[in-house]
Coordinates of C-alpha atoms in Angstrom, one line a residue:
X60 CA 63.9 36.2 9.5
X61 CA 64.8 37.5 12.9
X62 CA 66.9 40.7 13.4
X63 CA 69.5 38.7 15.3
X64 CA 71.2 36.1 13.0
X65 CA 70.8 32.5 14.0
X66 CA 67.5 32.9 15.8
X67 CA 64.0 32.4 14.5
X68 CA 62.5 35.0 16.8
X69 CA 64.0 38.0 18.5
X70 CA 61.6 38.2 21.4
X71 CA 59.5 35.7 23.2
X72 CA 56.8 37.3 25.4
X73 CA 56.0 35.1 28.4
X74 CA 52.8 36.0 30.4
X75 CA 49.9 34.6 32.4
X76 CA 46.6 34.3 30.6
X77 CA 44.8 36.0 33.5
X78 CA 46.7 39.2 32.9
X79 CA 45.3 39.5 29.4
X80 CA 41.6 39.2 30.2
X81 CA 39.7 42.3 29.2
X82 CA 37.8 44.4 31.7
X83 CA 34.2 45.1 30.5
X84 CA 35.1 48.5 29.1
X85 CA 38.2 47.2 27.2
X86 CA 38.5 45.9 23.6
X87 CA 42.0 44.5 24.1
X88 CA 43.7 43.0 27.1
X89 CA 46.7 44.6 28.8
X90 CA 49.2 42.1 27.4
X91 CA 48.0 42.6 23.8
X92 CA 48.3 46.3 24.2
X93 CA 51.8 45.9 25.6
X94 CA 52.7 43.7 22.6
X95 CA 51.2 46.2 20.1
X96 CA 53.1 49.2 21.6
X97 CA 56.4 47.3 21.7
X98 CA 56.0 46.0 18.2
X99 CA 55.3 49.4 16.8
X100 CA 58.0 51.2 18.8
X101 CA 60.6 48.7 17.6
X102 CA 59.3 49.0 14.1
X103 CA 59.9 52.7 14.4
X104 CA 63.3 52.2 15.9
X105 CA 64.5 49.8 13.2
X106 CA 62.6 51.4 10.3
X107 CA 60.1 48.8 9.2
X108 CA 57.3 46.6 10.5
X109 CA 59.0 43.2 10.0
X110 CA 62.4 44.1 11.4
X111 CA 61.9 42.4 14.8
X112 CA 60.2 39.1 15.1
X113 CA 58.1 38.7 18.3
X114 CA 56.4 35.5 19.5
X115 CA 53.5 35.9 21.8
X116 CA 51.0 33.0 22.2
X117 CA 47.5 34.5 21.8
X118 CA 45.8 31.2 22.6
X119 CA 47.7 30.5 25.8
X120 CA 45.5 28.9 28.5
X121 CA 48.2 28.2 31.1
X122 CA 47.5 24.8 32.8
X123 CA 44.8 23.7 30.4
X124 CA 47.2 23.6 27.4
X125 CA 50.1 21.2 27.3
X126 CA 53.6 22.7 27.2
X127 CA 54.3 21.0 23.8
X128 CA 57.4 20.8 21.7
X129 CA 56.4 23.7 19.4
X130 CA 56.3 26.1 22.3
X131 CA 59.6 24.8 23.7
X132 CA 61.2 25.0 20.2
X133 CA 59.9 28.6 19.8
X134 CA 61.5 29.5 23.2
X135 CA 64.9 27.9 22.3
X136 CA 64.9 29.8 18.9
X137 CA 64.3 33.2 20.6
X138 CA 67.1 35.7 21.2
X139 CA 65.5 37.2 24.4
X140 CA 62.5 36.6 26.6
X141 CA 60.3 39.3 28.2
X142 CA 58.6 38.0 31.4
X143 CA 55.4 39.9 32.4
X144 CA 55.6 39.1 36.1
X145 CA 52.5 39.1 38.4
X146 CA 50.9 36.8 41.0
X147 CA 49.3 35.0 38.0
X148 CA 52.7 34.5 36.5
X149 CA 54.2 33.1 39.7
X150 CA 51.3 30.7 40.1
X151 CA 51.5 29.3 36.6
X152 CA 53.5 26.1 36.0
X153 CA 53.3 26.9 32.3
X154 CA 55.0 30.2 32.7
X155 CA 57.7 28.7 35.0
X156 CA 58.4 26.1 32.3
X157 CA 58.8 28.8 29.6
X158 CA 61.2 30.8 31.8
X159 CA 63.2 27.7 32.8
X160 CA 63.4 26.5 29.2
X161 CA 64.7 29.8 28.0
X162 CA 67.2 30.1 30.9
X163 CA 68.6 26.6 30.2
X164 CA 68.8 27.1 26.5
X165 CA 70.3 30.6 26.6
X166 CA 72.9 29.5 29.2
X167 CA 74.0 26.7 26.8
X168 CA 74.2 28.6 23.5
X169 CA 77.1 30.6 22.1
X170 CA 76.2 33.9 23.6
X171 CA 75.3 32.8 27.1
X172 CA 72.6 34.2 29.3
X173 CA 74.2 37.7 29.4
X174 CA 75.5 39.9 26.6
X175 CA 77.9 42.3 28.1
X176 CA 76.1 43.5 31.3
X177 CA 72.6 42.9 29.9
X178 CA 70.6 39.8 30.7
X179 CA 68.7 38.2 27.9
X180 CA 65.8 37.9 30.4
X181 CA 63.8 41.2 30.7
X182 CA 61.6 41.4 33.7
X183 CA 58.4 43.5 33.5
X184 CA 56.6 43.9 36.8
X185 CA 52.9 44.3 36.6
X186 CA 52.7 44.5 40.3
X187 CA 55.1 45.3 43.1
X188 CA 56.4 41.8 43.8
X189 CA 59.1 41.6 46.5
X190 CA 62.5 40.4 45.4
X191 CA 62.3 37.4 47.6
X192 CA 59.2 36.2 45.7
X193 CA 60.8 36.5 42.3
X194 CA 61.2 33.3 40.4
X195 CA 64.8 32.0 40.6
X196 CA 65.8 32.8 36.9
X197 CA 64.7 36.4 37.4
X198 CA 67.1 37.0 40.2
X199 CA 69.8 39.5 39.1
X200 CA 67.6 41.0 36.4
X201 CA 66.5 44.6 36.3
X202 CA 62.8 45.1 36.8
X203 CA 60.7 47.5 34.7
X204 CA 57.8 48.5 37.0
X205 CA 54.5 49.0 35.3
X206 CA 52.5 49.5 38.5
X207 CA 51.6 52.5 40.7
X208 CA 53.0 51.3 44.0
X209 CA 54.6 54.1 45.9
X210 CA 56.1 52.2 48.9
X211 CA 58.0 48.9 49.2
X212 CA 55.0 47.2 50.9
X213 CA 52.4 48.5 48.5
X214 CA 51.2 45.8 46.1
X215 CA 50.2 48.4 43.4
X216 CA 47.9 48.2 40.4
X217 CA 49.0 47.7 36.9
X218 CA 49.1 51.1 35.1
X219 CA 46.6 51.9 32.4
X220 CA 48.1 51.6 28.9
X221 CA 47.0 55.2 28.1
X222 CA 48.8 56.6 31.1
X223 CA 52.0 58.7 30.9
X224 CA 53.8 56.2 33.2
X225 CA 53.0 53.3 30.8
X226 CA 54.4 55.3 27.8
X227 CA 57.5 56.3 29.7
X228 CA 58.2 52.7 30.8
X229 CA 57.5 51.4 27.3
X230 CA 60.3 53.7 26.1
X231 CA 62.6 52.2 28.7
X232 CA 61.7 48.6 27.7
X233 CA 62.0 49.4 24.0
X234 CA 65.5 51.0 24.5
X235 CA 66.7 48.0 26.5
X236 CA 65.4 45.6 23.9
X237 CA 67.0 47.6 21.0
X238 CA 70.4 47.8 22.8
X239 CA 70.3 44.1 23.6
X240 CA 69.3 43.1 20.0
X241 CA 72.0 45.3 18.5
X242 CA 74.6 43.8 20.9
X243 CA 73.5 40.3 20.1
X244 CA 73.6 40.9 16.4
X245 CA 77.1 42.3 16.6
X246 CA 78.3 39.3 18.6
X247 CA 76.6 36.9 16.1
X248 CA 78.2 38.6 13.1
X249 CA 81.6 38.9 14.6
X250 CA 82.9 35.5 13.7
X251 CA 81.9 35.9 10.1
X252 CA 83.4 39.4 9.9
X253 CA 86.7 38.1 11.4
X254 CA 86.7 35.5 8.6
X255 CA 85.5 37.4 5.7
X256 CA 84.5 41.0 6.3
X257 CA 86.9 42.5 8.9
X258 CA 89.5 44.8 7.4
X259 CA 92.8 42.9 7.1
X260 CA 96.2 44.5 6.7
X261 CA 98.2 43.0 3.9
X262 CA 102.0 42.7 3.5
X263 CA 102.1 46.4 2.9
X264 CA 100.8 47.8 6.2
X265 CA 98.7 50.4 4.3
X266 CA 96.9 47.9 2.2
X267 CA 93.5 46.6 3.4
X268 CA 90.7 44.6 1.8
X269 CA 87.3 43.2 2.8
X270 CA 85.5 40.2 1.3
X271 CA 82.0 41.7 1.5
X272 CA 81.5 42.9 -2.0
X273 CA 78.0 44.3 -1.3
X274 CA 79.2 46.7 1.4
X275 CA 79.8 50.4 0.7
X276 CA 83.4 50.6 -0.6
X277 CA 85.8 53.3 0.3
X278 CA 89.1 53.8 -1.5
X279 CA 91.9 55.3 0.6
X280 CA 94.6 56.9 -1.5
X281 CA 98.3 57.0 -0.7
X282 CA 99.4 59.1 2.3
X283 CA 102.6 60.6 3.5
X284 CA 104.5 58.8 6.3
X285 CA 103.1 61.2 8.9
X286 CA 99.6 59.9 8.3
X287 CA 100.4 56.2 7.8
X288 CA 99.6 55.2 11.4
X289 CA 96.4 57.3 11.6
X290 CA 95.2 55.8 8.3
X291 CA 95.8 52.3 9.7
X292 CA 93.6 53.1 12.7
X293 CA 91.0 54.7 10.5
X294 CA 90.8 51.7 8.2
X295 CA 90.2 49.4 11.2
X296 CA 87.5 51.7 12.5
X297 CA 85.7 51.9 9.2
X298 CA 85.9 48.1 8.9
X299 CA 84.2 47.7 12.3
X300 CA 81.4 50.0 11.1
X301 CA 80.8 47.6 8.1
X302 CA 82.5 49.4 5.3
X303 CA 84.7 47.7 2.7
X304 CA 88.0 49.6 2.4
X305 CA 90.5 49.3 -0.4
X306 CA 93.7 51.2 -0.2
X307 CA 97.5 51.1 -0.1
X308 CA 98.2 50.5 -3.7
X309 CA 102.0 50.3 -3.3
X310 CA 103.6 53.1 -5.3
X311 CA 104.6 51.4 -8.6
X312 CA 107.8 52.2 -10.4
X313 CA 106.3 54.7 -12.8
X314 CA 103.4 57.2 -13.0
X315 CA 101.5 55.3 -15.7
X316 CA 101.4 52.1 -13.6
X317 CA 100.1 54.1 -10.6
X318 CA 97.4 55.7 -12.8
X319 CA 96.2 52.4 -14.1
X320 CA 96.1 50.8 -10.6
X321 CA 94.3 53.8 -9.1
X322 CA 91.6 54.0 -11.8
X323 CA 90.9 50.3 -11.4
X324 CA 90.4 50.8 -7.7
X325 CA 88.2 53.8 -8.2
X326 CA 85.9 51.9 -10.7
X327 CA 85.0 49.6 -7.8
X328 CA 84.6 52.3 -5.1
X329 CA 81.6 54.3 -3.9
X330 CA 83.8 57.0 -2.3
X331 CA 87.5 58.0 -2.4
X332 CA 89.2 59.5 0.6
X333 CA 92.4 61.5 0.2
X334 CA 94.4 62.3 3.4
X335 CA 97.0 65.0 2.9
X336 CA 99.5 66.8 5.1
X337 CA 102.0 69.7 4.7
X338 CA 104.6 66.9 4.1
X339 CA 104.2 65.6 0.5
X340 CA 105.3 62.1 1.0
X341 CA 107.4 59.8 -1.4
X342 CA 108.4 61.0 -4.8
X343 CA 107.5 59.3 -8.1
X344 CA 110.3 57.2 -9.4
X345 CA 110.0 58.6 -13.0
X346 CA 109.0 62.1 -11.9
X347 CA 111.0 63.0 -8.7
X348 CA 109.5 66.5 -8.6
X349 CA 106.0 65.0 -7.9
X350 CA 104.8 63.0 -5.0
X351 CA 102.6 59.8 -4.8
X352 CA 99.9 61.3 -2.5
X353 CA 99.5 64.4 -4.8
X354 CA 99.4 62.4 -8.0
X355 CA 97.0 59.9 -6.7
X356 CA 94.7 62.6 -5.3
X357 CA 94.7 64.3 -8.7
X358 CA 93.8 61.0 -10.4
X359 CA 90.9 60.6 -7.9
X360 CA 89.6 64.1 -8.4
X361 CA 89.4 63.5 -12.2
X362 CA 87.2 60.4 -11.7
X363 CA 83.4 60.3 -11.4
X364 CA 83.7 58.7 -7.9
X365 CA 82.6 61.0 -5.1
X366 CA 85.6 62.5 -3.2
X367 CA 86.6 63.6 0.2
X368 CA 89.9 65.5 0.8
X369 CA 91.1 65.9 4.4
X370 CA 94.0 67.8 5.9
X371 CA 94.8 68.4 9.6
X372 CA 93.1 71.5 11.1
X373 CA 96.5 72.9 12.1
X374 CA 98.2 72.6 8.7
X375 CA 99.9 75.8 7.7
X376 CA 100.6 76.0 4.0
X377 CA 103.2 78.7 4.6
X378 CA 105.4 76.1 6.3
X379 CA 105.5 74.0 3.1
X380 CA 109.0 74.2 1.5
X381 CA 108.1 72.6 -1.9
X382 CA 106.4 75.4 -3.9
X383 CA 104.7 72.9 -6.3
X384 CA 103.1 71.0 -3.5
X385 CA 102.1 74.2 -1.7
X386 CA 100.3 75.4 -4.8
X387 CA 98.6 72.0 -5.1
X388 CA 97.2 72.1 -1.6
X389 CA 96.1 75.7 -2.0
X390 CA 94.2 74.9 -5.2
X391 CA 92.6 71.8 -3.6
X392 CA 91.3 73.8 -0.6
X393 CA 90.0 76.6 -2.9
X394 CA 88.2 74.2 -5.2
X395 CA 90.3 75.4 -8.2
X396 CA 92.0 72.2 -9.2
X397 CA 89.1 70.5 -11.0
X398 CA 85.6 71.6 -12.1
X399 CA 84.0 69.1 -9.8
X400 CA 82.4 69.3 -6.3
X401 CA 84.0 67.3 -3.6
X402 CA 84.0 67.3 0.2
X403 CA 87.0 69.3 1.7
X404 CA 87.6 69.1 5.4
X405 CA 90.1 70.6 7.7
X406 CA 89.7 68.7 10.9
X407 CA 91.0 66.4 13.7
X408 CA 91.9 62.8 13.3
X409 CA 89.6 61.8 16.1
X410 CA 86.4 62.9 14.2
X411 CA 87.5 61.7 10.8
X412 CA 85.8 58.3 10.9
X413 CA 82.5 59.9 11.7
X414 CA 82.9 62.5 9.0
X415 CA 83.6 59.9 6.4
X416 CA 80.6 57.9 7.6
X417 CA 78.3 60.9 7.4
X418 CA 79.5 61.7 3.9
X419 CA 79.0 58.0 2.9
X420 CA 75.5 58.1 4.2
X421 CA 74.8 61.2 2.0
X422 CA 76.1 59.3 -1.0
X423 CA 74.0 56.3 -0.2
X424 CA 70.9 58.4 0.3
X425 CA 71.2 59.7 -3.3
X426 CA 71.6 56.4 -4.9
X427 CA 68.6 55.0 -6.9
X428 CA 66.3 52.9 -4.8
X429 CA 66.4 49.2 -5.6
X430 CA 63.3 47.1 -5.1
X431 CA 63.6 44.4 -2.4
X432 CA 64.7 41.0 -3.8
X433 CA 61.4 39.5 -2.8
X434 CA 59.5 41.9 -5.1
X435 CA 57.7 43.9 -2.4
X436 CA 57.3 47.7 -2.9
X437 CA 59.0 49.8 -0.3
X438 CA 57.0 52.8 1.0
X439 CA 57.4 55.2 3.9
X440 CA 54.5 55.6 6.4
X441 CA 55.0 58.9 8.2
X442 CA 52.7 59.1 11.3
X443 CA 52.2 60.9 14.6
X444 CA 52.3 58.8 17.8
X445 CA 48.6 59.6 18.3
X446 CA 47.9 57.4 15.3
X447 CA 50.4 54.7 16.0
X448 CA 47.9 51.9 16.5
X449 CA 46.1 52.7 13.3
X450 CA 49.5 52.9 11.6
X451 CA 50.3 49.4 12.9
X452 CA 47.1 47.9 11.6
X453 CA 47.5 49.7 8.2
X454 CA 51.1 48.4 8.0
X455 CA 50.0 44.8 8.6
X456 CA 47.5 45.0 5.8
X457 CA 50.2 46.5 3.5
X458 CA 52.6 43.7 4.3
X459 CA 49.9 41.2 3.4
X460 CA 49.5 42.9 0.0
X461 CA 53.3 42.6 -0.8
X462 CA 54.0 46.2 0.3
X463 CA 57.1 46.8 2.5
X464 CA 56.2 49.7 4.9
X465 CA 58.9 51.7 6.7
X466 CA 57.6 53.6 9.7
X467 CA 59.0 57.0 10.6
X468 CA 58.5 58.1 14.3
X469 CA 57.3 61.6 15.1
X470 CA 55.8 63.5 18.0
X471 CA 54.3 66.9 18.3
X472 CA 56.9 69.0 16.6
X473 CA 56.6 68.3 12.9
X474 CA 60.1 69.7 12.2
X475 CA 61.9 67.3 14.5
X476 CA 63.7 64.1 13.5
X477 CA 64.2 65.4 9.9
X478 CA 67.5 63.5 9.6
X479 CA 65.7 60.3 10.3
X480 CA 62.9 61.3 7.9
X481 CA 65.6 61.8 5.2
X482 CA 67.3 58.5 5.9
X483 CA 64.0 56.7 5.5
X484 CA 63.0 58.6 2.4
X485 CA 66.2 57.5 0.7
X486 CA 65.0 53.9 0.8
X487 CA 61.6 54.4 -0.9
X488 CA 59.9 55.9 -3.9
X489 CA 56.5 56.6 -2.4
X490 CA 55.6 58.6 0.8
X491 CA 52.5 58.1 2.8
X492 CA 51.5 60.7 5.4
X493 CA 48.9 59.5 7.9
X494 CA 46.3 62.2 8.7
X495 CA 44.3 61.0 11.6
X496 CA 44.2 62.5 15.1
X497 CA 46.6 65.4 14.2
X498 CA 45.9 68.8 12.7
X499 CA 45.9 69.7 9.0
X500 CA 48.7 72.1 9.7
X501 CA 50.9 69.3 11.2
X502 CA 50.5 67.3 8.1
X503 CA 51.3 70.2 5.8
X504 CA 54.5 70.9 7.8
X505 CA 55.6 67.3 7.4
X506 CA 54.8 67.4 3.6
X507 CA 56.8 70.6 3.2
X508 CA 59.7 69.3 5.2
X509 CA 59.8 66.1 3.1
X510 CA 59.7 68.2 -0.1
X511 CA 62.6 70.3 1.0
X512 CA 64.7 67.2 1.8
X513 CA 63.9 65.8 -1.6
X514 CA 65.0 69.0 -3.3
X515 CA 68.2 69.3 -1.2
X516 CA 69.3 65.7 -1.4
X517 CA 67.8 64.6 -4.7
X518 CA 65.9 61.6 -3.2
X519 CA 64.3 59.5 -5.8
X520 CA 60.7 59.9 -4.4
X521 CA 58.0 59.6 -7.0
X522 CA 54.6 59.9 -5.3
X523 CA 53.2 61.6 -2.2
X524 CA 50.0 60.2 -0.6
X525 CA 48.0 61.5 2.3
X526 CA 46.0 58.7 3.9
X527 CA 43.1 60.4 5.7
X528 CA 42.2 58.2 8.7
X529 CA 39.5 58.5 11.3
X530 CA 38.1 60.6 12.9
X531 CA 35.7 62.2 10.4
X532 CA 37.2 65.1 8.4
X533 CA 35.2 67.8 6.6
X534 CA 35.9 68.5 3.0
X535 CA 37.7 71.7 3.9
X536 CA 40.0 69.7 6.1
X537 CA 41.0 67.3 3.4
X538 CA 42.2 69.6 0.6
X539 CA 45.9 70.5 0.8
X540 CA 47.2 72.6 -2.0
X541 CA 50.8 72.2 -3.1
X542 CA 52.2 74.0 -6.1
X543 CA 55.3 71.9 -6.6
X544 CA 53.9 68.4 -6.5
X545 CA 50.8 66.3 -6.9
X546 CA 49.4 64.9 -3.7
X547 CA 47.2 61.8 -3.8
X548 CA 44.4 62.0 -1.2
X549 CA 42.9 58.8 0.1
X550 CA 39.9 59.6 2.3
X551 CA 39.1 56.8 4.8
X552 CA 38.2 59.1 7.6
X553 CA 34.6 57.8 7.8
X554 CA 35.7 54.2 7.7
X555 CA 36.7 53.1 11.3
X556 CA 37.4 49.5 10.3
X557 CA 40.6 48.7 8.4
X558 CA 40.0 45.8 6.0
X559 CA 40.7 44.8 2.4
X560 CA 37.8 46.7 1.0
X561 CA 38.8 49.9 2.8
X562 CA 42.3 50.1 1.3
X563 CA 41.7 48.5 -2.2
X564 CA 41.5 51.9 -3.8
X565 CA 44.6 53.0 -2.0
X566 CA 46.5 50.0 -3.2
X567 CA 45.5 50.6 -6.8
X568 CA 46.8 54.2 -6.5
X569 CA 50.0 53.1 -4.7
X570 CA 50.9 50.5 -7.4
X571 CA 50.4 52.9 -10.3
X572 CA 53.6 54.1 -11.9
X573 CA 54.5 57.7 -11.3

């Protein structure tokens, strides 16, 4: 299933066969290496190997192979096309048919050939081809140069895949692809959200509901009139971010009815948000010395549902005339009202949606991990970019063995990207650290960082694995002593070829219950 709804493939790579022929000292052609790098970089961006579906025809022979219906169908079912432009591409009728078929199909479908200001045709230049020689469908596209030409009339050679320029340009292509896929996904989902998921205001302007019962549900308690409009905007913003919001239980005639309705809403919520001000709001019908926002917040704080309480940053309790309400707010801020931890925020309205989303993500991260519906075991593969090709091959084998690998990106600093590491850890029960072309100290730092995140956030991780990949490691390089947890070491550092036999022992260990 593609990342963009309604398409079978996210990316179709169009190229000339001549550009993928290996030089005598190469194992893989340039196009294959481009595909491998893009595939892994997108897997890291989106978190798992099979997030983005890429079509690239490994058997393409240009003019000697007919442009058949299966190829045309694959092009029409692709969200975007990447054209690897070169003299060989321009000379290939096969490539021209691919590009023309995509242009015509994309122009006629619901999204059109452009999404916002981004063309669905991405133009990668293997050589410095002048604009006037570009194929007609490529006019108006932004070119990504993968050549070393320094002047306008310099033809240039295609850069080596190990060069810094190749890596820098790959990041630009990956970022453009990711932005485009995200934009297309949002556009494709918009009609369904308008029909069933978008937050809708009910007869009471404060009431909202969503039809997506699987979404993270936020209950918004009653607010004073001063916060009614800000809450309406907040509900709309949270709805756009994919949250299901329930709120605006109209104040019933009596406190018991309010209590029953609120408890029912809390039972279905993942988080309750209470917005308060120095103005207490409307009084209860049967208890005129109490106010609906106060009473509903107290009911919320007594529940097991995680809570957030927010008041404006400039709220001065000394200005509150009602002593009972002033004491209530003072106790809430001091954490004295209930024996329960909750998130208390003094802040601005402009940052409130993001603060709620940040807290919602913390709550989601601490939930027990559910196995994917297809029965695959989710694992996290933490790797350095030096080992990304090995990680890609290992991930493919794991996928074939009904393992769902999530990949976490990391560069030289082992303590960077810890937030991303934590987010990925929240989705798995088993961690795999790839120990290949990096130092033992780098791996230890990553293990220690992961352990601290587990202790801080109570992530449900059960097992740590260190997969020792080539090159060869001495015995002294393999042992990593940890007092607080058991680390399973899988030594394949002397096995340069990844195959079923090489990882069979690993799979047995991986599938064993903790």
